[in-house]
PDB file of C-alpha atoms and ligand atoms in Angstrom:
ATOM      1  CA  UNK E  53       0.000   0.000   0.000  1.00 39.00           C
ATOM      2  CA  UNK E  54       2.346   3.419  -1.252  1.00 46.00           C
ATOM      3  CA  UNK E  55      -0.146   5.209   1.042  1.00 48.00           C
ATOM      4  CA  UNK E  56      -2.267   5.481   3.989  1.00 48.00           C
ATOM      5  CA  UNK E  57      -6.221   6.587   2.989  1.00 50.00           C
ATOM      6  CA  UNK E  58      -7.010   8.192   5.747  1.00 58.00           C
ATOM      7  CA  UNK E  59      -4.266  10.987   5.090  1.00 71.00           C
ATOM      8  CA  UNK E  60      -5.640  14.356   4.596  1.00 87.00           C
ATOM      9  CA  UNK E  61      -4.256  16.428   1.453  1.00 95.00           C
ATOM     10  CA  UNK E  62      -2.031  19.652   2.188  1.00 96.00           C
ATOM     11  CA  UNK E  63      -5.343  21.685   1.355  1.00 94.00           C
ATOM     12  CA  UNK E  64      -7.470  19.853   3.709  1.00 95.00           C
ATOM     13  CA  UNK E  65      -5.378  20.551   6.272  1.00 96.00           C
ATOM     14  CA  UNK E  66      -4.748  24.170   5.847  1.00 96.00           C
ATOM     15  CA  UNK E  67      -6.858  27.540   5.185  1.00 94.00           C
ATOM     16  CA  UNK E  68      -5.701  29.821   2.521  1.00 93.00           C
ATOM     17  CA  UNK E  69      -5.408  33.238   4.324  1.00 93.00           C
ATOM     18  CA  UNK E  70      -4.618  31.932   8.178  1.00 96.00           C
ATOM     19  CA  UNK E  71      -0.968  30.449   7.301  1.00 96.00           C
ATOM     20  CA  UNK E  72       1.583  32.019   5.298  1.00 96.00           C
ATOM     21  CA  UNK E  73       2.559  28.629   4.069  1.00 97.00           C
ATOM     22  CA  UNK E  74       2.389  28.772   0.055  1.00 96.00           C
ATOM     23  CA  UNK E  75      -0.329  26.989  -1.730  1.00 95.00           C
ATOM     24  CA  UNK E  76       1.200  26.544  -5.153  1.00 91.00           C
ATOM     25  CA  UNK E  77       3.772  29.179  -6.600  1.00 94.00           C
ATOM     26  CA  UNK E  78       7.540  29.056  -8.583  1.00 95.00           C
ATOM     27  CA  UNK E  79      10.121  26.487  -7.548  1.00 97.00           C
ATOM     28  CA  UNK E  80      13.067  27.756  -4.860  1.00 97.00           C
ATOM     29  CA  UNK E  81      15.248  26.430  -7.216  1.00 98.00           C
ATOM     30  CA  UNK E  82      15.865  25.765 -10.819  1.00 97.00           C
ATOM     31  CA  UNK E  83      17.389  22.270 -10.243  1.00 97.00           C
ATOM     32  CA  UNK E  84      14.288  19.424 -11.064  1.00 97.00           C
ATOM     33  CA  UNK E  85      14.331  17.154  -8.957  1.00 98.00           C
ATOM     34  CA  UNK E  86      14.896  19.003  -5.791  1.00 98.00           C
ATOM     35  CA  UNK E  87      15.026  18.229  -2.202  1.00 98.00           C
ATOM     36  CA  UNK E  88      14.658  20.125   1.032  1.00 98.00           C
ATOM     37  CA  UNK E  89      15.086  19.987   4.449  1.00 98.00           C
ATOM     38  CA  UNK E  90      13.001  22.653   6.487  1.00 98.00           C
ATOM     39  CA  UNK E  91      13.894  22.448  10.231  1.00 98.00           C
ATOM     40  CA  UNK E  92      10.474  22.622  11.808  1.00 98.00           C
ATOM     41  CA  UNK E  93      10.010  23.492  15.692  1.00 97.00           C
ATOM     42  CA  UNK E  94       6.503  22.921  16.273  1.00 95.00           C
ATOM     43  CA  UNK E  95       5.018  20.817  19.163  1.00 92.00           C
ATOM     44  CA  UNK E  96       8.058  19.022  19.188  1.00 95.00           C
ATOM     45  CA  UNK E  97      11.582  19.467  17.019  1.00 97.00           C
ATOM     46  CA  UNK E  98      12.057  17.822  13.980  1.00 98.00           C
ATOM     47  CA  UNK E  99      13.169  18.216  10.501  1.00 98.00           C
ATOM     48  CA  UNK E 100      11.484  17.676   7.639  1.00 98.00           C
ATOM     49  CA  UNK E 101      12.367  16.166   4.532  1.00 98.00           C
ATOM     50  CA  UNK E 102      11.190  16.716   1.129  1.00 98.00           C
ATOM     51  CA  UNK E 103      12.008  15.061  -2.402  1.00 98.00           C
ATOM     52  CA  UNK E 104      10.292  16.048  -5.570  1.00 98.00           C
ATOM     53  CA  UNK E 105       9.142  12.665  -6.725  1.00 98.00           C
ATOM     54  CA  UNK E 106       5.538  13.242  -9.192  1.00 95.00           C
ATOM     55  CA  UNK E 107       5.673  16.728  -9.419  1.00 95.00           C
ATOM     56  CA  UNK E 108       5.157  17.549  -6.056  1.00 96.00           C
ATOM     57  CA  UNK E 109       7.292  17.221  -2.620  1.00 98.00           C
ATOM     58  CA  UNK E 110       7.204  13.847  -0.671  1.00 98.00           C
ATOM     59  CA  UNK E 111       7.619  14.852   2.926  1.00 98.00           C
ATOM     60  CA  UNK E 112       8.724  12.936   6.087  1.00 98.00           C
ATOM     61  CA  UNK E 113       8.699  14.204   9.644  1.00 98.00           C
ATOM     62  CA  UNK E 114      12.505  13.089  10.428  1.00 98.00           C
ATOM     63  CA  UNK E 115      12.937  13.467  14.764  1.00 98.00           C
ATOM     64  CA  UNK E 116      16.454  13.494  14.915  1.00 98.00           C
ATOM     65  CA  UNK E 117      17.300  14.941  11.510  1.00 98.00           C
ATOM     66  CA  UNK E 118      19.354  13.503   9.214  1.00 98.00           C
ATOM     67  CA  UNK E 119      23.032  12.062  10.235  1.00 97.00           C
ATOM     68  CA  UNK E 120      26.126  11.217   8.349  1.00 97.00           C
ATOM     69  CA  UNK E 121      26.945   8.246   9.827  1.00 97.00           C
ATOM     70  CA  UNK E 122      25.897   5.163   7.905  1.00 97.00           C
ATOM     71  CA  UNK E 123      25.326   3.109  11.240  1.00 97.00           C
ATOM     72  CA  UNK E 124      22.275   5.481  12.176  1.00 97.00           C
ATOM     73  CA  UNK E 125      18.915   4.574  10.869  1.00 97.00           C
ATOM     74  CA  UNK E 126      16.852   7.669  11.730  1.00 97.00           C
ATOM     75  CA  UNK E 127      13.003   7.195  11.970  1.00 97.00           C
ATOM     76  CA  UNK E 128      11.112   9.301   9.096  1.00 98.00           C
ATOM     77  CA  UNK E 129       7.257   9.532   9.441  1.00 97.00           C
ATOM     78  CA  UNK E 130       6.252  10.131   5.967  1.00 97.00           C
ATOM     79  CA  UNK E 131       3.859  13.146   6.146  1.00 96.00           C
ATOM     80  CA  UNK E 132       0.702  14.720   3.375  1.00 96.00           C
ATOM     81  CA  UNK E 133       2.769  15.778   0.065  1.00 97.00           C
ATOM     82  CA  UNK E 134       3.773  19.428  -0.291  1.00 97.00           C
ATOM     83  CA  UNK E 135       3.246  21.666  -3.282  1.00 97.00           C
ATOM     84  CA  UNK E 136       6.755  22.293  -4.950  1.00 98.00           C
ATOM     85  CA  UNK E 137       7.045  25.803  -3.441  1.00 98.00           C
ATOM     86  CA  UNK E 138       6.805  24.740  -0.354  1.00 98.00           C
ATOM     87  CA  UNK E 139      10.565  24.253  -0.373  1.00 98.00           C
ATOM     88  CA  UNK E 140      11.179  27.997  -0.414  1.00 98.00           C
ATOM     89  CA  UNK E 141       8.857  28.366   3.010  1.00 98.00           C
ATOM     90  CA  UNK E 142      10.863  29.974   5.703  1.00 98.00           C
ATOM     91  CA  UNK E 143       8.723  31.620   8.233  1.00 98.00           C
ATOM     92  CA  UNK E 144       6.233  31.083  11.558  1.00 97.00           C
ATOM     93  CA  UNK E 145       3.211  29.167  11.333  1.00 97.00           C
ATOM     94  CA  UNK E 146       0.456  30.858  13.309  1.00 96.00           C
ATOM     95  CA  UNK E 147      -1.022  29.410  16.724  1.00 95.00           C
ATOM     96  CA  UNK E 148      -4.157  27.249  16.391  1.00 95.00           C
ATOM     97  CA  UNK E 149      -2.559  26.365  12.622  1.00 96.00           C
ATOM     98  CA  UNK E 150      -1.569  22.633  11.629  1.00 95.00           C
ATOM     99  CA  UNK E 151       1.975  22.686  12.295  1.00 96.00           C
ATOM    100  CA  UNK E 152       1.728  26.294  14.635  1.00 97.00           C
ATOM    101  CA  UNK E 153       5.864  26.969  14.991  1.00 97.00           C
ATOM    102  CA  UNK E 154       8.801  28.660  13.331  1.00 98.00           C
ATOM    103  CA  UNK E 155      10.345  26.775  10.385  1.00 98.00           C
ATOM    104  CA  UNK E 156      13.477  26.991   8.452  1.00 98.00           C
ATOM    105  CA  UNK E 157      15.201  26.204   5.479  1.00 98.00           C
ATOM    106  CA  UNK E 158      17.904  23.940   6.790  1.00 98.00           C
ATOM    107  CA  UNK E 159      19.187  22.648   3.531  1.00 98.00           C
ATOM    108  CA  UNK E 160      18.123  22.921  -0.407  1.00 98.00           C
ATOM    109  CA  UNK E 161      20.111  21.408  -3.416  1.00 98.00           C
ATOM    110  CA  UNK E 162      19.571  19.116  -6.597  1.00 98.00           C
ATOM    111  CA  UNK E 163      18.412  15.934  -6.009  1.00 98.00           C
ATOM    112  CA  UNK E 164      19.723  12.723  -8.194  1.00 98.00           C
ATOM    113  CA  UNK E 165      18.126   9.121  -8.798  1.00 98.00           C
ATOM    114  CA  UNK E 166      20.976   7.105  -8.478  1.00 95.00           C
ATOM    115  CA  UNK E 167      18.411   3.441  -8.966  1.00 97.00           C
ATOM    116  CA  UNK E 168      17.541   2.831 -12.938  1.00 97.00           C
ATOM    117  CA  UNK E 169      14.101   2.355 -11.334  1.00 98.00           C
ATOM    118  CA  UNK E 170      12.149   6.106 -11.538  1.00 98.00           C
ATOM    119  CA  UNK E 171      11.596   7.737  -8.318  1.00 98.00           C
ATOM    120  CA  UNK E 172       7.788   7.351  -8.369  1.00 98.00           C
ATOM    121  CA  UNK E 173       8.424   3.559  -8.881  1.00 98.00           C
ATOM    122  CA  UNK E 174      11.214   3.340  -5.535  1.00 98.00           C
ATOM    123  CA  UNK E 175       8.346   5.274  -3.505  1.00 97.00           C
ATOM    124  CA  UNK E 176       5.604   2.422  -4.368  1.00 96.00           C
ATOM    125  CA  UNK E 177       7.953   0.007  -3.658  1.00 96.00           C
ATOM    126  CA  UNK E 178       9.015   1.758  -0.138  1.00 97.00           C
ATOM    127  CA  UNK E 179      12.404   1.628  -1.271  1.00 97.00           C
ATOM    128  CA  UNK E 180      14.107   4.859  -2.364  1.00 98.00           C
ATOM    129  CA  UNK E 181      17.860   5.873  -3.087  1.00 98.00           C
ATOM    130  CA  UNK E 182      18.685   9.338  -3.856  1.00 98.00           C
ATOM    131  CA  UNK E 183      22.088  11.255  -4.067  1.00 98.00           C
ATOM    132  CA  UNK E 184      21.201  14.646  -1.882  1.00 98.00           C
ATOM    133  CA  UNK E 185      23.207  17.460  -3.575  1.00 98.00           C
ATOM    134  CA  UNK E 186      22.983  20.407  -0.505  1.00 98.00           C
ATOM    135  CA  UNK E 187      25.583  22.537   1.022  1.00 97.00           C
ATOM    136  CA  UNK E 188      25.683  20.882   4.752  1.00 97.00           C
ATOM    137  CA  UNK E 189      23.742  17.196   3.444  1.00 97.00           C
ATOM    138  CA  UNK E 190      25.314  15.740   0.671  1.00 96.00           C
ATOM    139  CA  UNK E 191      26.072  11.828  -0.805  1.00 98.00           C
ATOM    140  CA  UNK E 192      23.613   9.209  -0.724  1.00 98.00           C
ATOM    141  CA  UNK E 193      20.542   8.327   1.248  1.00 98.00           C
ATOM    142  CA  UNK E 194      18.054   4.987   1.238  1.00 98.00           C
ATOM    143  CA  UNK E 195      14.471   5.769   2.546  1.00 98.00           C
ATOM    144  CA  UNK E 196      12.903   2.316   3.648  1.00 98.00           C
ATOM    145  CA  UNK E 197       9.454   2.107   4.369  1.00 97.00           C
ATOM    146  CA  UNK E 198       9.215  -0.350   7.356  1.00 95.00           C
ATOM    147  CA  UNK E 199       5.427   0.019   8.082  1.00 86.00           C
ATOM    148  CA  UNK E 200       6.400  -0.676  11.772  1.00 80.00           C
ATOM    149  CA  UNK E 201       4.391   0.888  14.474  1.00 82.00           C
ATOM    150  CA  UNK E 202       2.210   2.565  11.670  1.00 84.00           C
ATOM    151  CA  UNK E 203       2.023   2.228   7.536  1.00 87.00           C
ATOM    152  CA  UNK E 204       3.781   5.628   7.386  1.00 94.00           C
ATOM    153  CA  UNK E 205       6.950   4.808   9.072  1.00 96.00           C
ATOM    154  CA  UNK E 206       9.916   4.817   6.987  1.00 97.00           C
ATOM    155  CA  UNK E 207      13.631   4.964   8.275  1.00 98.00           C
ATOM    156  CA  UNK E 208      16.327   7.135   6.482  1.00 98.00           C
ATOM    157  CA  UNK E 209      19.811   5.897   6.452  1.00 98.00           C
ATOM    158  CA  UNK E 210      23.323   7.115   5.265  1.00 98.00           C
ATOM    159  CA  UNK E 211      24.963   4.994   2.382  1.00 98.00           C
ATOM    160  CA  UNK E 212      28.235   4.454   2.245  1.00 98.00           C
ATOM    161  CA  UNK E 213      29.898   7.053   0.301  1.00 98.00           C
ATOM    162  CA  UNK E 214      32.834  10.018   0.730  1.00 97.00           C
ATOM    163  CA  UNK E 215      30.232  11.871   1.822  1.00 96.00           C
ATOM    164  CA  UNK E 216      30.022   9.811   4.633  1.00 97.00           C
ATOM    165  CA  UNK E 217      31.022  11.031   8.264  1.00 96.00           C
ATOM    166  CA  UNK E 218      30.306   9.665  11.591  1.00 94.00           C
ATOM    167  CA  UNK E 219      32.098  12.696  13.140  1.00 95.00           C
ATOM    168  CA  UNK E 220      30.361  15.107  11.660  1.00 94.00           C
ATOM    169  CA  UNK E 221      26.669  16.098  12.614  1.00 95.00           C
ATOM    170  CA  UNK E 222      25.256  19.114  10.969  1.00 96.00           C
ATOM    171  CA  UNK E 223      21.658  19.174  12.370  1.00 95.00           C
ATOM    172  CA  UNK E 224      23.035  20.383  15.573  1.00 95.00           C
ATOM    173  CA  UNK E 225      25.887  22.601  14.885  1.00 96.00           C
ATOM    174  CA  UNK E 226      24.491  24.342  11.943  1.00 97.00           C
ATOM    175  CA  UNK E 227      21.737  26.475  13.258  1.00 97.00           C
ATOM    176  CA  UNK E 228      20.812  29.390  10.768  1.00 98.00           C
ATOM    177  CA  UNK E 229      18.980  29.064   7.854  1.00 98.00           C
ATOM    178  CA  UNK E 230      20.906  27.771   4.388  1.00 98.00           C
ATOM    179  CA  UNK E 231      18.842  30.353   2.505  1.00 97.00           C
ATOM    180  CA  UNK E 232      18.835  33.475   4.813  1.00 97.00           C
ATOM    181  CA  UNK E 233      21.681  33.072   7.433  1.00 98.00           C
ATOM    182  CA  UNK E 234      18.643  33.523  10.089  1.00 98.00           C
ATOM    183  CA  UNK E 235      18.506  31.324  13.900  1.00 98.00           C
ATOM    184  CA  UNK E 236      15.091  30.237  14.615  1.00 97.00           C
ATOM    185  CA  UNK E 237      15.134  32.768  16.905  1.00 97.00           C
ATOM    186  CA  UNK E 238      15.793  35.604  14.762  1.00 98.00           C
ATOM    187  CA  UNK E 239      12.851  34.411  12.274  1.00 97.00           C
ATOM    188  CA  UNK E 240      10.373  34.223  14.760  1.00 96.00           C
ATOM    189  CA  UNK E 241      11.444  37.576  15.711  1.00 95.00           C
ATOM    190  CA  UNK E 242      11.202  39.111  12.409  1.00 92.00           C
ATOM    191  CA  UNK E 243       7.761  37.945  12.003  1.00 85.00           C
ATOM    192  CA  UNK E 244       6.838  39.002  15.349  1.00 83.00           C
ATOM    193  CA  UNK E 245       8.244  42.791  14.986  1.00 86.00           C
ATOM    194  CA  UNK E 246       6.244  42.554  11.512  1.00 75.00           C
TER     195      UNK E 246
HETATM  196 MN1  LIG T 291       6.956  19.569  10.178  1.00 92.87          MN
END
């Protein structure tokens, strides 16, 4: 089953005028396929990560973030898909919104299908691998759907690669946005000084 039915779309979820999230709109980026990850601190911390697979961006709730270390299988709950311009959204979702917090645009690049299988095939068969082109995540990356505790779990794993690192650990020393060099502080700042 590539999905759960009970899922609600982006647009179900959300009303046009009471988030600042984007409901369609240009791509961040020229480079097709893309992939983002949008650091998200809502009721709990997590990042989020996005690949353009169909035209639109697959998304996963990742906990822990993405790590380097190829020994680390980090749960991913995969989460509604995202319209394309999503992956430009830096900014503070209101209170008493789906997904009320600050969010920011932890890391945006190219994204290559390194399978001969398309991408849209690898997300059927729960079973993706992608070479993440960004400026702090780079190399290659399996997404496994496990189905464990519920059909959307997935797990999201380093491959082996130069890109690999076990020392290194970017989600928590790297703490301003790729895009505009803010904290999550200073974004939820701007928004509140208007
Ligand atoms: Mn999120």
């Amino acid at each position: 089953m590539a999905k759960s039915k009970t899922k609600k779309s982006y647009e179900d979820k959300r009303t046009k005028g009471k988030t600042p999230e984007p409901f369609g709109g240009k791509r961040p980026i020229e480079a097709k396929p893309m992939f983002v990850i949008q650091k998200h601190e809502a009721s709990s911390l997590h990042f989020d990560l996005r690949l353009e697979i169909g035209g639109a961006l697959k998304s996963w709730a990742v906990p822990k973030g993405p790590s380097l270390d190829p020994r680390e299988k980090r749960l991913a709950i995969e989460t509604e898909d995202h319209p394309i311009a999503y992956g430009g959204f830096e900014g503070v979702i209101p209170e008493g919104q789906y997904g009320a917090g600050t969010v920011m645009i932890f890391d945006i690049g190219p994204l290559k299908n390194v399978k001969d299988a398309s991408l849209e095939d690898q997300y059927e068969d729960g079973q993706i691998e992608v070479l993440l082109c960004g400026q702090r995540i780079k190399g290659k990356y399996a997404l496994v759907r496990t189905g464990k505790t519920r059909d959307d779990d997935w797990l999201l794993i380093k491959m082996k690669d130069d890109a690999a690192d076990a020392r290194r650990n970017p989600v928590s020393v790297e703490n301003r946005s790729v895009q505009s060099g803010r904290t999550m502080h200073e974004i939820r700042k701007a928004e509140a000084d208007g």
